């Protein structure tokens, strides 16, 4: 099997996913376009050698609809021969796009691909594409659908994760993210977003709240207690998990992922093709895996997908230097560390989506890049990147620095 190498990666800064966010006036297609141009220009890439561009997008409707990857390829002035495809594995879409690009390389069917993702949540609202899972009563009943926030609270209750635990985790995410920006650790990979006349609109993640305190977090009301009680979702969760007497609602805006806009791109190919183009590989994609999990609690996928990927690659948890686990909710990462017995000092060392934000379709590619940059900075070897996924799934990828 051909080995797949990462030659470079870029991401935009994350803009607040609201009308007053800095990237609100920048369309999804423009975010994707600018990352594709950046990966091309940084590497003096002859785009005619790119066999495919794969982009994750979780809400592919309206201006994000159709096949945003191919249209972004054309808009970025890539060679006309470069195709593009959009995929959706909910929150893991960006990582799944990189995995798909790598799989094409590893199978010998592609020599150079780009994987990544895009989401402009300030312009295209999360969940606005509908879907039978939540909107068809028969399907929702069969799968015992509940909103993710209530799933996160159910997870916290089931596994003994307290309000103080999730708030303390959130505070540390803010501290680590602020430290990373202050020390320039994101600088190599974040490319500024420009407006139509070439002026910088945003060059730094703007969702962070580095001055947050435990007292401030403790004062926030749980976000999902009212919908859980008033709309019957708590009852549905307790039907599926009768061992739980009542749900302890612990998550709120301060310990859950931020809604933001952003895009990312990762250049993946064979060693031989990279050499012909004058590119030096930065990491090897060792392997990856996705798995299904129980859909009501929904968010337990990171641990089993990581275990599946490790087994597939003949590796153990102790073989991994750094872990990036998407901070959809604080309890997700805490539970991952409980199951795998991972030292928190090796997990999300530069903060995560609680501090930085979660641009759904792009996040997986972003945190893979964060892991690679940090491996290089620390002189470490291996990283595992994983995300929980809606409807009960998980996706994980293992990389090794070259």
Coordinates of C-alpha atoms in Angstrom, one line a residue:
X1 CA 0.0 0.0 0.0
X2 CA 1.3 3.5 -0.9
X3 CA 2.1 5.8 2.0
X4 CA 0.3 9.1 2.3
X5 CA 2.2 12.1 3.5
X6 CA 1.1 15.6 4.7
X7 CA 3.1 18.3 3.0
X8 CA 1.4 21.4 4.4
X9 CA -1.8 22.6 6.0
X10 CA -3.4 26.0 6.4
X11 CA -6.5 27.4 8.2
X12 CA -8.3 30.6 8.5
X13 CA -8.7 32.2 11.9
X14 CA -12.1 31.4 13.5
X15 CA -14.5 34.3 13.4
X16 CA -17.5 34.5 15.8
X17 CA -20.5 32.8 14.1
X18 CA -22.8 35.7 14.6
X19 CA -23.8 38.7 12.5
X20 CA -21.3 40.8 14.5
X21 CA -18.5 38.4 13.8
X22 CA -15.6 39.6 11.7
X23 CA -16.2 36.9 9.0
X24 CA -19.9 37.4 8.6
X25 CA -19.5 39.3 5.4
X26 CA -17.2 36.7 3.9
X27 CA -19.1 33.9 2.1
X28 CA -18.4 30.2 2.6
X29 CA -17.1 29.8 -0.9
X30 CA -14.7 32.7 -0.3
X31 CA -13.3 31.1 2.9
X32 CA -12.7 27.9 1.0
X33 CA -11.2 29.7 -1.9
X34 CA -8.7 31.6 0.2
X35 CA -7.5 28.5 1.9
X36 CA -7.0 26.7 -1.4
X37 CA -5.1 29.7 -2.8
X38 CA -2.9 29.8 0.4
X39 CA -2.0 26.1 0.1
X40 CA -1.1 26.7 -3.5
X41 CA 0.9 29.8 -3.1
X42 CA 2.8 28.7 -0.1
X43 CA 4.0 25.6 -1.9
X44 CA 4.3 27.0 -5.4
X45 CA 2.0 24.2 -6.3
X46 CA 1.3 23.3 -9.9
X47 CA -2.4 22.6 -9.4
X48 CA -2.6 20.4 -12.5
X49 CA -1.1 17.6 -10.5
X50 CA -3.8 17.7 -7.8
X51 CA -6.1 14.7 -8.4
X52 CA -8.9 15.7 -6.1
X53 CA -10.0 18.3 -3.5
X54 CA -12.3 16.9 -0.8
X55 CA -14.0 19.4 1.6
X56 CA -16.2 18.7 4.6
X57 CA -19.3 20.8 4.9
X58 CA -22.0 19.9 7.5
X59 CA -24.8 22.2 6.3
X60 CA -24.5 22.0 2.5
X61 CA -27.5 24.2 1.6
X62 CA -27.9 27.7 0.1
X63 CA -24.6 29.3 -0.5
X64 CA -22.8 26.3 1.0
X65 CA -24.9 23.9 -1.1
X66 CA -24.3 21.8 -4.2
X67 CA -20.6 20.7 -4.5
X68 CA -18.7 23.6 -2.8
X69 CA -15.4 21.8 -3.2
X70 CA -15.5 21.9 -7.0
X71 CA -16.8 25.4 -7.1
X72 CA -14.0 26.6 -4.7
X73 CA -11.4 24.9 -7.0
X74 CA -12.7 26.9 -9.9
X75 CA -13.0 30.1 -7.9
X76 CA -9.4 29.7 -6.6
X77 CA -8.2 29.5 -10.2
X78 CA -6.9 26.0 -10.0
X79 CA -6.3 24.0 -13.2
X80 CA -9.6 23.1 -14.8
X81 CA -8.7 19.4 -14.6
X82 CA -8.9 19.4 -10.8
X83 CA -12.2 17.9 -9.5
X84 CA -13.7 18.4 -6.1
X85 CA -16.2 16.7 -3.9
X86 CA -18.1 17.6 -0.7
X87 CA -18.8 15.2 2.1
X88 CA -20.6 15.2 5.4
X89 CA -19.9 13.2 8.5
X90 CA -21.3 15.9 10.8
X91 CA -18.6 17.3 13.1
X92 CA -15.9 15.0 11.8
X93 CA -16.3 16.1 8.2
X94 CA -13.1 18.0 7.9
X95 CA -11.1 15.1 9.3
X96 CA -13.0 12.6 7.2
X97 CA -12.2 14.7 4.1
X98 CA -8.4 14.4 4.9
X99 CA -8.8 10.7 5.5
X100 CA -10.6 10.3 2.2
X101 CA -7.9 12.2 0.4
X102 CA -5.3 10.0 2.1
X103 CA -7.2 6.9 1.2
X104 CA -7.2 7.8 -2.4
X105 CA -3.4 8.2 -2.2
X106 CA -2.9 5.1 -0.2
X107 CA -4.9 3.0 -2.6
X108 CA -2.8 4.2 -5.5
X109 CA -5.6 6.0 -7.2
X110 CA -4.4 9.5 -6.6
X111 CA -0.9 11.0 -6.2
X112 CA -1.7 14.4 -4.7
X113 CA -5.0 15.5 -3.1
X114 CA -6.2 18.3 -0.8
X115 CA -8.6 17.5 2.1
X116 CA -10.2 20.1 4.4
X117 CA -13.5 21.7 5.1
X118 CA -15.5 24.9 5.5
X119 CA -18.4 26.2 7.5
X120 CA -19.8 29.7 7.9
X121 CA -22.1 29.4 10.8
X122 CA -22.9 33.1 10.9
X123 CA -24.4 32.8 7.5
X124 CA -25.8 29.2 7.3
X125 CA -27.3 28.1 10.6
X126 CA -26.5 24.8 12.1
X127 CA -29.3 22.3 11.5
X128 CA -31.0 24.4 8.8
X129 CA -30.7 21.5 6.4
X130 CA -33.2 19.4 8.4
X131 CA -33.0 15.6 8.0
X132 CA -35.1 12.7 9.0
X133 CA -33.1 12.0 12.2
X134 CA -34.5 14.9 14.0
X135 CA -37.6 16.0 11.9
X136 CA -39.3 12.7 11.0
X137 CA -41.3 11.6 14.1
X138 CA -41.0 7.9 13.3
X139 CA -37.2 8.1 12.9
X140 CA -36.7 10.4 15.9
X141 CA -38.7 8.0 18.0
X142 CA -36.9 4.9 16.8
X143 CA -33.5 6.4 17.3
X144 CA -34.5 8.2 20.5
X145 CA -33.3 11.5 19.2
X146 CA -32.3 14.2 21.7
X147 CA -30.3 17.4 21.0
X148 CA -26.5 17.1 21.5
X149 CA -26.4 19.4 24.5
X150 CA -28.7 17.1 26.4
X151 CA -26.6 14.1 25.2
X152 CA -23.6 15.9 26.7
X153 CA -25.4 16.4 30.0
X154 CA -26.5 12.7 30.0
X155 CA -22.9 11.7 29.5
X156 CA -21.7 13.8 32.4
X157 CA -24.4 12.4 34.6
X158 CA -23.8 8.8 33.6
X159 CA -20.0 9.0 34.1
X160 CA -19.9 11.1 37.2
X161 CA -18.6 14.3 35.6
X162 CA -19.5 17.3 37.7
X163 CA -20.3 21.0 36.9
X164 CA -17.0 21.9 38.5
X165 CA -15.2 19.3 36.4
X166 CA -16.5 20.7 33.1
X167 CA -16.0 24.4 34.1
X168 CA -12.4 23.7 35.2
X169 CA -11.7 22.0 31.9
X170 CA -13.2 24.9 30.0
X171 CA -11.0 27.4 32.0
X172 CA -7.9 25.4 31.1
X173 CA -8.9 25.4 27.4
X174 CA -9.1 29.2 27.5
X175 CA -5.7 29.4 29.2
X176 CA -3.9 27.1 26.8
X177 CA -5.4 28.8 23.7
X178 CA -4.4 32.2 24.9
X179 CA -0.9 31.0 25.7
X180 CA -0.6 29.5 22.2
X181 CA -1.6 32.8 20.5
X182 CA 0.7 34.8 22.8
X183 CA 3.7 32.7 22.0
X184 CA 2.9 32.6 18.2
X185 CA 2.4 28.8 18.1
X186 CA -0.5 29.1 15.6
X187 CA 1.4 31.6 13.4
X188 CA 2.8 29.2 10.9
X189 CA -0.5 27.9 9.7
X190 CA -3.2 30.6 10.2
X191 CA -3.7 32.6 7.0
X192 CA -5.5 36.0 7.3
X193 CA -8.9 36.3 5.6
X194 CA -9.0 39.2 3.1
X195 CA -11.9 41.3 1.8
X196 CA -12.5 42.1 -1.9
X197 CA -9.8 44.8 -2.0
X198 CA -7.2 42.7 -0.3
X199 CA -7.5 44.2 3.2
X200 CA -7.2 41.9 6.2
X201 CA -10.6 41.2 7.8
X202 CA -9.4 38.8 10.4
X203 CA -6.0 37.3 11.3
X204 CA -6.6 35.9 14.8
X205 CA -9.2 33.6 16.4
X206 CA -11.8 35.9 17.9
X207 CA -14.0 33.6 20.0
X208 CA -11.5 33.3 22.8
X209 CA -12.3 34.7 26.3
X210 CA -8.9 34.5 28.0
X211 CA -9.9 36.5 31.1
X212 CA -12.7 34.0 32.0
X213 CA -12.7 33.0 35.6
X214 CA -14.2 30.0 37.5
X215 CA -16.6 32.4 39.2
X216 CA -17.9 33.7 35.9
X217 CA -18.4 30.2 34.6
X218 CA -20.2 29.1 37.8
X219 CA -22.6 32.0 37.3
X220 CA -23.8 30.8 33.9
X221 CA -27.1 28.9 33.8
X222 CA -27.2 25.4 32.2
X223 CA -28.2 25.8 28.5
X224 CA -30.1 22.6 28.1
X225 CA -32.0 22.2 31.3
X226 CA -35.1 24.0 30.1
X227 CA -35.4 22.3 26.7
X228 CA -34.7 19.0 28.3
X229 CA -37.6 19.4 30.7
X230 CA -40.1 21.4 28.7
X231 CA -39.8 19.5 25.4
X232 CA -39.5 16.0 26.9
X233 CA -36.0 15.2 25.8
X234 CA -34.9 14.4 29.3
X235 CA -37.7 11.7 29.5
X236 CA -36.5 10.2 26.2
X237 CA -32.9 10.0 27.5
X238 CA -34.0 8.4 30.7
X239 CA -36.0 5.8 28.7
X240 CA -32.8 4.8 27.0
X241 CA -30.7 5.0 30.2
X242 CA -33.1 3.9 33.0
X243 CA -30.1 3.5 35.4
X244 CA -30.0 7.4 35.5
X245 CA -32.4 8.8 38.0
X246 CA -32.3 12.3 36.7
X247 CA -30.1 14.3 34.3
X248 CA -27.7 16.7 35.9
X249 CA -27.4 19.6 33.4
X250 CA -23.9 21.0 33.6
X251 CA -23.1 22.4 30.2
X252 CA -23.5 26.0 29.1
X253 CA -22.0 28.4 26.6
X254 CA -18.8 28.7 28.6
X255 CA -17.9 25.0 28.6
X256 CA -19.3 24.0 25.1
X257 CA -17.8 24.6 21.7
X258 CA -18.1 28.1 20.2
X259 CA -20.1 28.7 17.0
X260 CA -17.7 30.2 14.5
X261 CA -16.8 30.6 10.8
X262 CA -13.7 29.1 9.2
X263 CA -12.0 26.9 6.6
X264 CA -9.0 24.7 6.4
X265 CA -6.9 22.7 3.8
X266 CA -4.4 19.9 4.1
X267 CA -2.1 18.9 1.2
X268 CA -1.7 15.1 1.1
X269 CA 0.2 13.0 -1.5
X270 CA 2.9 10.4 -2.2
X271 CA 6.5 11.0 -1.3
X272 CA 7.5 10.7 -5.0
X273 CA 5.0 13.3 -6.2
X274 CA 6.1 15.6 -3.4
X275 CA 9.7 15.2 -4.3
X276 CA 9.0 15.9 -8.0
X277 CA 7.3 19.2 -6.9
X278 CA 10.1 20.1 -4.5
X279 CA 8.0 19.5 -1.4
X280 CA 9.2 18.1 1.8
X281 CA 6.8 15.8 3.8
X282 CA 6.0 16.9 7.3
X283 CA 4.1 13.9 8.5
X284 CA 2.9 10.5 7.5
X285 CA -0.8 9.5 7.9
X286 CA -0.4 6.2 9.7
X287 CA -4.1 5.2 9.7
X288 CA -7.6 6.2 10.5
X289 CA -11.0 4.7 11.5
X290 CA -14.6 5.7 12.0
X291 CA -17.1 3.9 14.2
X292 CA -20.8 3.9 15.2
X293 CA -21.9 4.3 18.8
X294 CA -25.2 4.5 20.7
X295 CA -27.1 7.4 19.1
X296 CA -29.0 8.9 22.1
X297 CA -25.9 9.6 24.2
X298 CA -24.3 10.2 20.8
X299 CA -21.0 11.7 21.9
X300 CA -19.0 8.7 23.1
X301 CA -17.3 8.0 19.7
X302 CA -13.8 9.5 20.3
X303 CA -12.6 6.6 22.5
X304 CA -13.8 3.6 20.4
X305 CA -12.8 5.2 17.2
X306 CA -9.3 5.9 18.7
X307 CA -9.1 2.4 19.9
X308 CA -10.1 1.0 16.5
X309 CA -7.5 3.2 14.7
X310 CA -4.8 2.2 17.2
X311 CA -5.6 -1.5 16.8
X312 CA -5.6 -1.2 13.0
X313 CA -2.2 0.5 13.1
X314 CA -0.7 -2.0 15.6
X315 CA -0.2 0.7 18.2
X316 CA -1.1 1.4 21.8
X317 CA -2.2 4.5 23.7
X318 CA 1.3 4.8 25.1
X319 CA 2.7 5.1 21.6
X320 CA 0.9 8.5 21.1
X321 CA 2.6 11.7 22.2
X322 CA -0.2 14.2 21.7
X323 CA -4.0 13.9 21.4
X324 CA -6.4 16.4 19.8
X325 CA -10.0 15.6 20.9
X326 CA -12.6 18.1 19.7
X327 CA -14.1 20.0 22.5
X328 CA -17.7 19.8 21.4
X329 CA -18.6 19.8 25.1
X330 CA -16.2 19.5 28.0
X331 CA -17.6 16.2 29.1
X332 CA -16.7 14.6 25.7
X333 CA -13.0 15.1 26.3
X334 CA -13.1 14.3 30.0
X335 CA -14.8 11.0 29.1
X336 CA -12.2 10.2 26.4
X337 CA -9.5 10.7 29.0
X338 CA -11.3 8.5 31.5
X339 CA -11.7 5.6 29.0
X340 CA -8.2 5.7 27.5
X341 CA -6.4 6.7 30.7
X342 CA -4.7 9.6 29.0
X343 CA -2.8 12.3 30.9
X344 CA -4.5 15.6 30.4
X345 CA -1.1 17.2 29.8
X346 CA -1.1 15.4 26.5
X347 CA -4.6 16.4 25.4
X348 CA -5.5 19.6 23.5
X349 CA -2.3 21.2 24.7
X350 CA -3.1 24.5 22.9
X351 CA -6.7 24.6 23.9
X352 CA -9.7 23.5 21.8
X353 CA -13.1 24.4 20.5
X354 CA -14.4 25.7 23.8
X355 CA -11.9 28.6 23.6
X356 CA -11.3 28.7 19.8
X357 CA -14.7 27.6 18.3
X358 CA -16.0 24.8 16.2
X359 CA -16.6 25.6 12.5
X360 CA -18.3 22.2 12.0
X361 CA -17.1 21.1 8.5
X362 CA -13.6 22.5 9.0
X363 CA -12.7 21.6 12.6
X364 CA -11.3 18.1 12.0
X365 CA -8.8 19.4 9.4
X366 CA -7.9 22.3 11.7
X367 CA -7.1 20.2 14.8
X368 CA -5.1 17.8 12.7
X369 CA -2.9 20.8 11.6
X370 CA -2.7 22.0 15.2
X371 CA -1.4 18.5 16.2
X372 CA 1.2 18.5 13.5
X373 CA 2.5 22.0 14.3
X374 CA 2.8 21.1 18.0
X375 CA 4.6 17.8 17.2
X376 CA 7.2 19.8 15.3
X377 CA 7.4 22.5 18.0
X378 CA 8.0 19.9 20.7
X379 CA 10.1 17.5 18.7
X380 CA 7.6 14.7 19.3
X381 CA 6.6 11.9 17.0
X382 CA 3.0 10.8 17.0
X383 CA -0.5 12.4 17.4
X384 CA -4.0 11.0 17.4
X385 CA -6.8 13.3 16.3
X386 CA -10.5 12.5 17.0
X387 CA -14.0 14.0 17.1
X388 CA -17.4 12.9 18.4
X389 CA -20.0 12.9 15.7
X390 CA -23.8 13.4 15.5
X391 CA -26.1 10.4 15.5
X392 CA -23.6 8.4 17.4
X393 CA -20.3 8.1 15.6
X394 CA -16.6 8.8 16.0
X395 CA -13.6 9.4 13.7
X396 CA -9.9 9.2 14.5
X397 CA -6.7 9.7 12.6
X398 CA -3.1 8.9 13.6
X399 CA -0.2 10.8 12.2
X400 CA 3.6 10.5 12.6
X401 CA 6.0 13.3 12.1
X402 CA 8.6 12.9 9.4

